[in-house]
Short mmCIF file of C-alpha atoms and ligand atoms in Angstrom, two decimals:
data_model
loop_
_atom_site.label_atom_id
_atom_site.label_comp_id
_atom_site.label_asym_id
_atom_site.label_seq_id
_atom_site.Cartn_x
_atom_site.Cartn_y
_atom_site.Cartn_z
CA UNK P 1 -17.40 -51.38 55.86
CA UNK P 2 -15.37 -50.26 52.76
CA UNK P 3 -13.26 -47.37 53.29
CA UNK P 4 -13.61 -45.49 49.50
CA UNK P 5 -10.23 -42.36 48.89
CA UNK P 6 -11.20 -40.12 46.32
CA UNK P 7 -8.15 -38.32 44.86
CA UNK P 8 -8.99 -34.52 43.30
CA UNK P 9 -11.85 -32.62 43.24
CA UNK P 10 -12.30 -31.76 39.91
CA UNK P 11 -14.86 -32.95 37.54
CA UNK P 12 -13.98 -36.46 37.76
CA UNK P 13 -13.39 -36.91 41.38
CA UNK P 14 -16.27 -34.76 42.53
CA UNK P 15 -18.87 -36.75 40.31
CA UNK P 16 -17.44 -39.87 41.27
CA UNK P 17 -17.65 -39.35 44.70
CA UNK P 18 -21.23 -38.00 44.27
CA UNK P 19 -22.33 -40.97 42.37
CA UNK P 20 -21.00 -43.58 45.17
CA UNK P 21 -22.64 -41.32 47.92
CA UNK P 22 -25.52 -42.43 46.03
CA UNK P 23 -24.91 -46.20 45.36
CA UNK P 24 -23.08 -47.47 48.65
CA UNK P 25 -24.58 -47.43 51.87
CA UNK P 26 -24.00 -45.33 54.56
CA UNK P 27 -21.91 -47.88 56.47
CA UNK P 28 -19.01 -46.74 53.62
CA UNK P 29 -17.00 -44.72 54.11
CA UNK P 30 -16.28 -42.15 51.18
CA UNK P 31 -13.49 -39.42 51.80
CA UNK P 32 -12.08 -37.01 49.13
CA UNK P 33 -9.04 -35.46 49.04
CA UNK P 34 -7.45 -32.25 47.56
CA UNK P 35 -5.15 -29.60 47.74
CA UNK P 36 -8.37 -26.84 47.77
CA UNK P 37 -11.67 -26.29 48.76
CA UNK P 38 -12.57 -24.93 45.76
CA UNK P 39 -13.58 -26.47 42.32
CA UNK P 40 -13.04 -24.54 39.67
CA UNK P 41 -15.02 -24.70 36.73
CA UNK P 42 -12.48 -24.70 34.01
CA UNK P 43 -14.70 -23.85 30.74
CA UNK P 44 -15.34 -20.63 31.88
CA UNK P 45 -11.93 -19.33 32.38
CA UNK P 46 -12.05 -17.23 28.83
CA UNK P 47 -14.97 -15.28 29.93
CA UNK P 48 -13.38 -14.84 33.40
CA UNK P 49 -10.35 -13.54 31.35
CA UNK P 50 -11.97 -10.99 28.91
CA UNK P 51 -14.02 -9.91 32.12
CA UNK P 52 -17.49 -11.59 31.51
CA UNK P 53 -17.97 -13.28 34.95
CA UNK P 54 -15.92 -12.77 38.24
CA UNK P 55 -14.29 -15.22 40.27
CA UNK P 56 -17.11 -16.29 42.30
CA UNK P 57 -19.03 -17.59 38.85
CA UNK P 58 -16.55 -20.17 38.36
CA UNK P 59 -16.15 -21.83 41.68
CA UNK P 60 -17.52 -23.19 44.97
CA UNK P 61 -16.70 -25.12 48.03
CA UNK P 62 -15.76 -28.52 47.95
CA UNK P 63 -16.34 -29.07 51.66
CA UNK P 64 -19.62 -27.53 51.68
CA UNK P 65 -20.92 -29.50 48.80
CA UNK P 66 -19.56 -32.59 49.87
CA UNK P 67 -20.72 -32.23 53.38
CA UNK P 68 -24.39 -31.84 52.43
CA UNK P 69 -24.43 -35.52 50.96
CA UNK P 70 -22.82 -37.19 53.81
CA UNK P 71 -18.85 -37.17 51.87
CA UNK P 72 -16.28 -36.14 53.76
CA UNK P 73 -13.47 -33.72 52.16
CA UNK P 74 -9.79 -33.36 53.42
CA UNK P 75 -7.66 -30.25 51.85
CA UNK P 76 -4.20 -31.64 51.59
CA UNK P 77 -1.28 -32.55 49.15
CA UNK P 78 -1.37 -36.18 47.69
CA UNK P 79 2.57 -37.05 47.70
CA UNK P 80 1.87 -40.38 46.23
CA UNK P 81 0.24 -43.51 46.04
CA UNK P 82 1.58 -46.93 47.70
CA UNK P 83 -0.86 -49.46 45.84
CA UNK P 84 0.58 -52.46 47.62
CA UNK P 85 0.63 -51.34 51.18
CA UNK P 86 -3.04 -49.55 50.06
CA UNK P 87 -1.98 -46.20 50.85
CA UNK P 88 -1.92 -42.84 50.21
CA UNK P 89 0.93 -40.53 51.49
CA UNK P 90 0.24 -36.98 51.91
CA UNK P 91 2.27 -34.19 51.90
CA UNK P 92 0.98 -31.50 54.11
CA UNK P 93 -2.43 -30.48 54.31
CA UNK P 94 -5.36 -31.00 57.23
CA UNK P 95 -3.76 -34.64 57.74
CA UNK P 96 -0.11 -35.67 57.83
CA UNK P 97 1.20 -39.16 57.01
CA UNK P 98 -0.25 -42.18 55.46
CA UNK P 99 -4.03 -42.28 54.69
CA UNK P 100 -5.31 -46.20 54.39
CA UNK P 101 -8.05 -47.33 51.71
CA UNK P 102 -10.03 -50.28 50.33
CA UNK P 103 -10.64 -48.59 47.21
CA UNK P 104 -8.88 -45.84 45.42
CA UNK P 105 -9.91 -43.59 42.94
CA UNK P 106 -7.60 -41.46 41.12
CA UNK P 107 -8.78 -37.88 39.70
CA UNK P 108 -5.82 -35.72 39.84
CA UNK P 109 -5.51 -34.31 36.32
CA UNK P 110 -2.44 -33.29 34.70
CA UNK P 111 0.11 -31.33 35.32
CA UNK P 112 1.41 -28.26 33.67
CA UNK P 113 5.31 -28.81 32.37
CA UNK P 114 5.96 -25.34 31.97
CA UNK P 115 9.55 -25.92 31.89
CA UNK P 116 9.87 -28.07 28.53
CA UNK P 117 9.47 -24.70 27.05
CA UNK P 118 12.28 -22.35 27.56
CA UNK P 119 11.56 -18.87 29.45
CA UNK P 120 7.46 -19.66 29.21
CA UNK P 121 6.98 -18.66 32.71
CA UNK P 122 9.02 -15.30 32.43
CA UNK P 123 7.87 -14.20 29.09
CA UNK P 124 4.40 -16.13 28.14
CA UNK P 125 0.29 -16.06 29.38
CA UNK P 126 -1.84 -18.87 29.83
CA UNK P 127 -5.49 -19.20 31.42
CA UNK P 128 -5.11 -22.61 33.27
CA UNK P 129 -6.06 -21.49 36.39
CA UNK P 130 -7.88 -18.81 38.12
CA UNK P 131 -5.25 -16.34 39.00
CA UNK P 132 -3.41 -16.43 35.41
CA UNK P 133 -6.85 -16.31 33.53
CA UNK P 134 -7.27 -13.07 35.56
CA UNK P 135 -3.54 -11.85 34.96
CA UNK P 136 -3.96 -12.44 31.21
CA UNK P 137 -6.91 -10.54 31.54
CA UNK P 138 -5.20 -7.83 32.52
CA UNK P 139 -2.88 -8.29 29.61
CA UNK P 140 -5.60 -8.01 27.38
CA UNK P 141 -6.66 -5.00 28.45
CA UNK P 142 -3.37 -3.19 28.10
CA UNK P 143 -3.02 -4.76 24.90
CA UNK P 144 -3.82 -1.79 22.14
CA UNK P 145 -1.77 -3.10 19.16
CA UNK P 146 0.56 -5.38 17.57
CA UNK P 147 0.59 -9.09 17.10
CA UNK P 148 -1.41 -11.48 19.69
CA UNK P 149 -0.46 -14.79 19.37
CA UNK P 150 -2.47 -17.48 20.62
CA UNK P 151 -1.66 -21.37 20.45
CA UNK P 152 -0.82 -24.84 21.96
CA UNK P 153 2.80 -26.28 22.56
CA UNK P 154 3.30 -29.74 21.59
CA UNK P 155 1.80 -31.88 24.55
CA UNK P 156 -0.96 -29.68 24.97
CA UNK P 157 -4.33 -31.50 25.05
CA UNK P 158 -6.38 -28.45 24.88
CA UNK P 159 -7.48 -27.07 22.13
CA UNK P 160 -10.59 -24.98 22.85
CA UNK P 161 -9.54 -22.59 25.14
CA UNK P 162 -7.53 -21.23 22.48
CA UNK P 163 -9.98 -20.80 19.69
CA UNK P 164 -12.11 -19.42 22.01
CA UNK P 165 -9.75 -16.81 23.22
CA UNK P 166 -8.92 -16.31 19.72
CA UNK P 167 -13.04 -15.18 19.06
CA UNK P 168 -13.18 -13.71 22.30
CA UNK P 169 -10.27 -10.77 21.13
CA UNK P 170 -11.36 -10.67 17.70
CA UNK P 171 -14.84 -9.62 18.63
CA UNK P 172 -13.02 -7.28 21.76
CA UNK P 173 -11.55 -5.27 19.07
CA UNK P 174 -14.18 -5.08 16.89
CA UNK P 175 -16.85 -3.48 19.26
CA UNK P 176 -14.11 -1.25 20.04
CA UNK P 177 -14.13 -0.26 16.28
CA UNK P 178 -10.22 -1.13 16.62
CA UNK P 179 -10.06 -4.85 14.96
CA UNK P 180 -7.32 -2.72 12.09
CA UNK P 181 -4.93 -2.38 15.03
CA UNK P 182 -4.21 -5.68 16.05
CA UNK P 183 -3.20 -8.83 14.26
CA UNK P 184 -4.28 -12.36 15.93
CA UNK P 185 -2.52 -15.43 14.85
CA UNK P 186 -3.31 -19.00 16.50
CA UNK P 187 -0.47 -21.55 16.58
CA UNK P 188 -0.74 -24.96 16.48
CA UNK P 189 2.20 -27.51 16.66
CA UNK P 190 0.68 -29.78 14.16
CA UNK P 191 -2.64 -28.93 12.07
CA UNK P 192 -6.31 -27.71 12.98
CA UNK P 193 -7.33 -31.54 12.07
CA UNK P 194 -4.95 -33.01 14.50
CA UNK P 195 -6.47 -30.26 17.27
CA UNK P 196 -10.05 -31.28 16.99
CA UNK P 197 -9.17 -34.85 15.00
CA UNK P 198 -12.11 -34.34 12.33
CA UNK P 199 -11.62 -33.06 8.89
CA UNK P 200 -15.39 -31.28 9.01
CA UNK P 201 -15.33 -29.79 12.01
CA UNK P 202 -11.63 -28.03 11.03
CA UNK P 203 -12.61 -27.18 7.65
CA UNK P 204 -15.97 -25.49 9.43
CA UNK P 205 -13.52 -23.72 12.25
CA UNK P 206 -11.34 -22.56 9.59
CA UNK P 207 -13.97 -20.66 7.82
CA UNK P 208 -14.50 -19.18 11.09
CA UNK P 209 -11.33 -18.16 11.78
CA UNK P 210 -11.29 -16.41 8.49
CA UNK P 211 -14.87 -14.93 8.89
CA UNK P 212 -13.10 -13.44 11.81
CA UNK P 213 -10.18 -12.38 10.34
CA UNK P 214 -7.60 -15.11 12.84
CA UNK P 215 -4.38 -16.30 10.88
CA UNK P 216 -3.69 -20.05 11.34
CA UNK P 217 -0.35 -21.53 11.71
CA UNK P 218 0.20 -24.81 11.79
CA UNK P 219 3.26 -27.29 12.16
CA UNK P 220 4.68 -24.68 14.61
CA UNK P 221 5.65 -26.41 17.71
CA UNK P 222 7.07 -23.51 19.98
CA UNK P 223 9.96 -24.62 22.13
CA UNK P 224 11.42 -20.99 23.31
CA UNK P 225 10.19 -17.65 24.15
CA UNK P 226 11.97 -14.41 24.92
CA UNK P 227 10.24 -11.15 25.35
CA UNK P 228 8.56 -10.78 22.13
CA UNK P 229 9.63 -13.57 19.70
CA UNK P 230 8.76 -17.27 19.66
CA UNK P 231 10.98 -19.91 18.54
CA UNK P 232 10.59 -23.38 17.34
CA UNK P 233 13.42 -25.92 17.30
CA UNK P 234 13.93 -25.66 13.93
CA UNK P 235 14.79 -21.83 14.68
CA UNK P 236 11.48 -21.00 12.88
CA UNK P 237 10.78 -17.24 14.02
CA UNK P 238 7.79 -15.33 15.28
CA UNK P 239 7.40 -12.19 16.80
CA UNK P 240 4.49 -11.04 19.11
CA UNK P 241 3.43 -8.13 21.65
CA UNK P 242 0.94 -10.76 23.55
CA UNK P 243 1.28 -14.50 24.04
CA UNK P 244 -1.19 -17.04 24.94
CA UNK P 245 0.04 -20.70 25.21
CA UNK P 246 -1.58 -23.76 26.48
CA UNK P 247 1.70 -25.36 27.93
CA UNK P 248 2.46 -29.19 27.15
CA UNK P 249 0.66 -31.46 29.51
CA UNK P 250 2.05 -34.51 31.67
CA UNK P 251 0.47 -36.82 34.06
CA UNK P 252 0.29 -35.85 37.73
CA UNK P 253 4.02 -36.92 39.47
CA UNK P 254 1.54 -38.25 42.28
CA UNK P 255 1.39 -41.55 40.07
CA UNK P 256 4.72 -42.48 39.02
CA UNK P 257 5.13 -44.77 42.03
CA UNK P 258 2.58 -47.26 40.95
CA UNK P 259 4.17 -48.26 37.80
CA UNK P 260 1.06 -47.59 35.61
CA UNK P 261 1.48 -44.53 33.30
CA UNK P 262 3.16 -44.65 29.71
CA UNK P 263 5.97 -42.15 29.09
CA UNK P 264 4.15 -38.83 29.55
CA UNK P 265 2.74 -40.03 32.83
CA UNK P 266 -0.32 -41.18 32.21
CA UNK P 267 -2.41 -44.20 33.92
CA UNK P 268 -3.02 -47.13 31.65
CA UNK P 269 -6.97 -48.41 32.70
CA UNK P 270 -8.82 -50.47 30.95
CA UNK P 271 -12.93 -49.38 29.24
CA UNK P 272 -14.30 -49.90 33.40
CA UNK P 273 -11.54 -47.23 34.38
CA UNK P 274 -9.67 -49.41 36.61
CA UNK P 275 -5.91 -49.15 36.73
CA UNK P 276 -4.19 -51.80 34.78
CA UNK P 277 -2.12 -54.18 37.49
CA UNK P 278 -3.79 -52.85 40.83
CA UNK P 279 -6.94 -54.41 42.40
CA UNK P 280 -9.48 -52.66 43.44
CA UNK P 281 -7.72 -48.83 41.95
CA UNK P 282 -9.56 -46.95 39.23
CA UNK P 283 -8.38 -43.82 37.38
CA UNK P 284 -10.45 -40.94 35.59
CA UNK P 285 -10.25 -37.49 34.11
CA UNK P 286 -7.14 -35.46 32.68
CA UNK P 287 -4.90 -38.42 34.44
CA UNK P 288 -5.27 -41.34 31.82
CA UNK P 289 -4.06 -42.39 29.07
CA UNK P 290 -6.57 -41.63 26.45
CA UNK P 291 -5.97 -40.51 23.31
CA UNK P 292 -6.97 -36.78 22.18
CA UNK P 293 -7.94 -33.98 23.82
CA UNK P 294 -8.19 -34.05 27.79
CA UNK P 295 -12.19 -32.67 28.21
CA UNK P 296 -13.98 -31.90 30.89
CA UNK P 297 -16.99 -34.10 30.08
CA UNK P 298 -14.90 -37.19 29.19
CA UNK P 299 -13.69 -37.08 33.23
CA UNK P 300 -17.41 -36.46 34.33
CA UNK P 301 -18.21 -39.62 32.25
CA UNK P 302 -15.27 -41.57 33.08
CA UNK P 303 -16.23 -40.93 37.16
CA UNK P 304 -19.66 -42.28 36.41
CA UNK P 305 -18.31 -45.30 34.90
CA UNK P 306 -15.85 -45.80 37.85
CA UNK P 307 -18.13 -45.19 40.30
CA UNK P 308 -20.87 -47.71 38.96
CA UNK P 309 -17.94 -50.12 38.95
CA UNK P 310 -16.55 -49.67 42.42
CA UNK P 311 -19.40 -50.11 44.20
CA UNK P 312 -20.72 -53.04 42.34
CA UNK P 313 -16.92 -55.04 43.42
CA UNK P 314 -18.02 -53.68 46.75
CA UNK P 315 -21.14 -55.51 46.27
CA UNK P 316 -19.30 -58.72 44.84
CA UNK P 317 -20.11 -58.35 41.66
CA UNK P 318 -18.72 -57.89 38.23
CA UNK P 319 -18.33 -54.48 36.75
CA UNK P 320 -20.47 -53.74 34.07
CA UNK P 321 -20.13 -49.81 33.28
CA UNK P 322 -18.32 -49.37 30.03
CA UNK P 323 -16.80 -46.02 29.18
CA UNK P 324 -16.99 -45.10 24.82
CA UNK P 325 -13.91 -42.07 24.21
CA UNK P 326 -16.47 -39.30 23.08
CA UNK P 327 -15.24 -36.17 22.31
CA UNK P 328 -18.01 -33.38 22.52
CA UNK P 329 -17.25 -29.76 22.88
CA UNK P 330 -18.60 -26.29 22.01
CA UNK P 331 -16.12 -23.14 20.54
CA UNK P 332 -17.81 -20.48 21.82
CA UNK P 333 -17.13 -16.64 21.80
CA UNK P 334 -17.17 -16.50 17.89
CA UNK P 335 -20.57 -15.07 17.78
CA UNK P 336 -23.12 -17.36 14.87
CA UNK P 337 -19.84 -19.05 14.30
CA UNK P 338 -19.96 -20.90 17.56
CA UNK P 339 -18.89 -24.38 16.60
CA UNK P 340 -20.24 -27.55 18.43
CA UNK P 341 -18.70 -30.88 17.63
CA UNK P 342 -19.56 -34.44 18.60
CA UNK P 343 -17.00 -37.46 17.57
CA UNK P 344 -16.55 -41.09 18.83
CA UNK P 345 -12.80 -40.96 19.44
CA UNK P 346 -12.26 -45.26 19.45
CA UNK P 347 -14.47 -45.70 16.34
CA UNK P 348 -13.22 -42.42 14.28
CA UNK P 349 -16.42 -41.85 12.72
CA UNK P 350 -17.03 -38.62 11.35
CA UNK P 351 -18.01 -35.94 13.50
CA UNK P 352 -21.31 -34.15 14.12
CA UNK P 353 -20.47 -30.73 13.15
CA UNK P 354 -22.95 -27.67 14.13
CA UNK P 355 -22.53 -23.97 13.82
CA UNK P 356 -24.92 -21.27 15.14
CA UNK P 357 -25.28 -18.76 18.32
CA UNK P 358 -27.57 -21.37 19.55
CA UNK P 359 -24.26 -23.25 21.15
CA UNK P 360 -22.85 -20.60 23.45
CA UNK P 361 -25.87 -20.37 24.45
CA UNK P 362 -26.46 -24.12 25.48
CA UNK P 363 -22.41 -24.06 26.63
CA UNK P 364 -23.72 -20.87 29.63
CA UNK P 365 -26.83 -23.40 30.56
CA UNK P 366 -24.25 -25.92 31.24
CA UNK P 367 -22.18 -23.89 33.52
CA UNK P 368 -25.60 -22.77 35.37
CA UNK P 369 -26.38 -26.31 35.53
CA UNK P 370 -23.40 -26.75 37.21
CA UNK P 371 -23.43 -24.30 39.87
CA UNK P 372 -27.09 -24.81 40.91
CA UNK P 373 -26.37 -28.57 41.38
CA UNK P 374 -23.36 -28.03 43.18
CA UNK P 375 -23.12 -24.70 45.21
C1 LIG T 401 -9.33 -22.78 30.20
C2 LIG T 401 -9.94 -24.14 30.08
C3 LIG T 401 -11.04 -24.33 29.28
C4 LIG T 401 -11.61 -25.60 29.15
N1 LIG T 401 -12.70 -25.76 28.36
C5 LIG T 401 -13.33 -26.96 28.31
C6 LIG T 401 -14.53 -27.12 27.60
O1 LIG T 401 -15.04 -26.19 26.99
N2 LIG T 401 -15.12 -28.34 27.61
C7 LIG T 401 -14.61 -29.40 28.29
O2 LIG T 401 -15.20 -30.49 28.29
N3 LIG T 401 -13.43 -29.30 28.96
C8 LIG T 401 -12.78 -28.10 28.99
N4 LIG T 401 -11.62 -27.96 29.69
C9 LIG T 401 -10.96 -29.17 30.22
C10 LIG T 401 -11.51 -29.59 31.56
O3 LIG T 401 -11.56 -28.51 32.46
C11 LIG T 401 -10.63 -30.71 32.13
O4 LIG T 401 -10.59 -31.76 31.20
C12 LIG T 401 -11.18 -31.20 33.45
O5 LIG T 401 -11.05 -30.19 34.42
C13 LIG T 401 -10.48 -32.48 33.90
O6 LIG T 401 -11.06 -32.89 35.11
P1 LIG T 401 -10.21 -33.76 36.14
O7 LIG T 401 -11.12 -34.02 37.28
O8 LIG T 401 -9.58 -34.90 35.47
O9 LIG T 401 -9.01 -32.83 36.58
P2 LIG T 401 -8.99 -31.40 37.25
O10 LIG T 401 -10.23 -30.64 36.96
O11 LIG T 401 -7.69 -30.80 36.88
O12 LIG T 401 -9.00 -31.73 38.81
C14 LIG T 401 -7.90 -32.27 39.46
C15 LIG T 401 -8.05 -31.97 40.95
O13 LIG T 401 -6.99 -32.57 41.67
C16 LIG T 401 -6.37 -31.62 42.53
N5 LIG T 401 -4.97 -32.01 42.66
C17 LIG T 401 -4.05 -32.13 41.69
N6 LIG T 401 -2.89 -32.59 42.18
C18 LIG T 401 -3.09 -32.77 43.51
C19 LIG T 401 -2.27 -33.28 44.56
N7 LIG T 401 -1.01 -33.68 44.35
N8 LIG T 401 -2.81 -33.37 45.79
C20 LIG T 401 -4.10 -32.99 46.03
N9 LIG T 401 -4.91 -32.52 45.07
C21 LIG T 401 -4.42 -32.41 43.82
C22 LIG T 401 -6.57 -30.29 41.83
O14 LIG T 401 -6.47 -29.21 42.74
C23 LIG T 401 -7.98 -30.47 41.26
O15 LIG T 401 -8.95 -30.18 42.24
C24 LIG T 401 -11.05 -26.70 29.84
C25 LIG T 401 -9.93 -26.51 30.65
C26 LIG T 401 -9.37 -25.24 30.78
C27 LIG T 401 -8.16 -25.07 31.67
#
């Protein structure tokens, strides 16, 4: 018997443990861990903020789901990982102490380093998680005129939330017959190409973001914020009355233990997702060290591949599931400019660029997909 730790249950460690509940037998065992019950479907956290679904749309019990195919799920606070004693120390949570494995998988995304950016917590928004996606929300609604300013620090490995949110207010002020009041600006630190890294696909959300009246600035990598201005370190200047920021990203402290992650904390692993320098450890999702944007789909992917891997070394043999770095998104909220994009990261061929209504659209089947497979 093979005792299988999951670590997170987000995309990647929920589909990962799904897919070995599927491939071992049932004399594994397969446990999950994570700090909640709930799993939170992340792509939906702009329409939870401009009041298009409520909480319950974007996320169900862990426990329940896992229960019902034979997984079990502990709610507790990974401390960190001991790779050479093979175990995992927790925190606090439904167990105490020092949980032992065979086989690790680790899915616990990134971390949020607020505090690389002075006075972000006091004095900016962002829609990470549930509670500040509703809080912005609230924001929005008091927000009546004046400068919105939406954007990504430097770190930030997220760029679609914020074009999104960008639409999403555009078109609020427009069907309020108000769009004259308010100015919207998105920020990037570097350029639109380096966001979605493809020339088409920029040069096609440009054109959006004029069609819907957005600034653009780019090569504006905020580093301070008081009440109403924004600062770069170059003591560049901008003034706003609402602020949106996607805060610079780091790997989860949970890892630093295991000697494994390069300077921003991420886990080296190698095209099977297994950790580079610890048998029988694999690592997936937000967590690695991948280049580009950190996407929901590439951790769903990246938990197949790990899965198919573990359980054929459980099995004796070689792995033979090979993750390829795609990068596939959809912009919605920007009406029959909603932007779908489709790029090999590794190979950097161009992208497939497409732009109609027909993509938020396919983005709201995916989410119902989703919660009809898991709740
Ligand atoms: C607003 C928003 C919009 C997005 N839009 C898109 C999109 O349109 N398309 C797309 O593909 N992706 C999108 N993403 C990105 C996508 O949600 C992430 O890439 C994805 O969630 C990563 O999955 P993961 O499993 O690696 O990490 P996560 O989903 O972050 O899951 C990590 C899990 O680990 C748990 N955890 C963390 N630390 C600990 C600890 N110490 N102890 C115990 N448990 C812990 C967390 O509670 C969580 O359950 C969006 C994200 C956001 C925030």
């Amino acid at each position: 018997m093979a005792k299988v730790l999951i670590l997170g249950g987000g995309f990647g460690g929920v589909v990962a443990a799904e897919r070995l509940a599927e491939q071992l037998g049932d004399e594994h065992q397969i446990t999950l861990v994570s700090r909640s019950r709930q799993f939170i479907f992340y792509p939906a956290l702009v329409r939870l903020a401009f009041g298009k679904c409520n909480p319950n749309d974007v996320s169900f019990d862990l426990r329940h789901t896992m229960l019902n195919r034979r997984l079990n799920f502990v709610e507790a606070e990974v401390a960190h990982i001991d790779p050479f004693d093979r175990k995992v120390i927790i925190a606090h949570g439904e167990v105490e102490g020092k949980l032992p494995y065979d086989y690790l998988i680790f899915a616990l995304g990134r971390r949020l380093a607020t505090e690389k950016i002075t006075g972000f917590y006091e004095h900016a928004h962002h829609l990470l998680n549930v509670d500040k996606a509703i809080k912005f929300g609230k924001a929005i609604n008091e927000f009546k005129e004046g400068r919105a300013v939406l954007g990504q620090c430097f770190g930030a490995r997220l760029p679609v939330p914020v074009y999104e949110t960008a639409f999403a207010l555009a078109r609020h002020f427009e069907k309020k017959g108000q769009r004259d009041r308010v100015r919207i600006t998105v920020v990037s630190p570097e350029t639109i190409e380096s966001d979605i890294r493809d020339t088409d696909g920029a040069f096609a959300l440009k054109r959006a973001l004029d069609h819907h009246e957005i600034e653009l600035l780019e090569n504006f990598p905020i580093k301070s914020l008081t009440q109403n201005t924004a600062k770069t370190s170059t003591e560049e200047v901008l003034d706003f009355n609402l602020l949106m920021l996607v805060p610079p990203f780091q790997g989860s402290s949970a890892a630093h233990y295991m000697g494994v992650t390069d300077t921003d904390g991420y886990i080296h692993v190698d095209s099977n997702m297994r950790v580079k320098g610890h048998e029988h450890v694999y690592a997936v999702g937000d967590c690695v060290s991948f280049t580009g944007p950190k996407m929901g789909h590439m951790a769903v992917r990246q938990g197949e591949v790990a899965a198919a891997n573990l359980a054929a070394e459980i099995a004796g043999h070689e792995p033979t599931s090979e993750y390829s770095h795609e990068m596939r998104f959809v912009i919605d909220e920007a009406g029959t400019d909603a932007l779908y994009l489709h790029k090999d990261i590794w190979t950097d061929e161009p992208a497939t660029v497409r732009q109609n209504r027909f993509w938020s659209w396919a983005k709201r089947i995916q989410q119902r997909y989703w919660e009809v497979t898991h709740s």
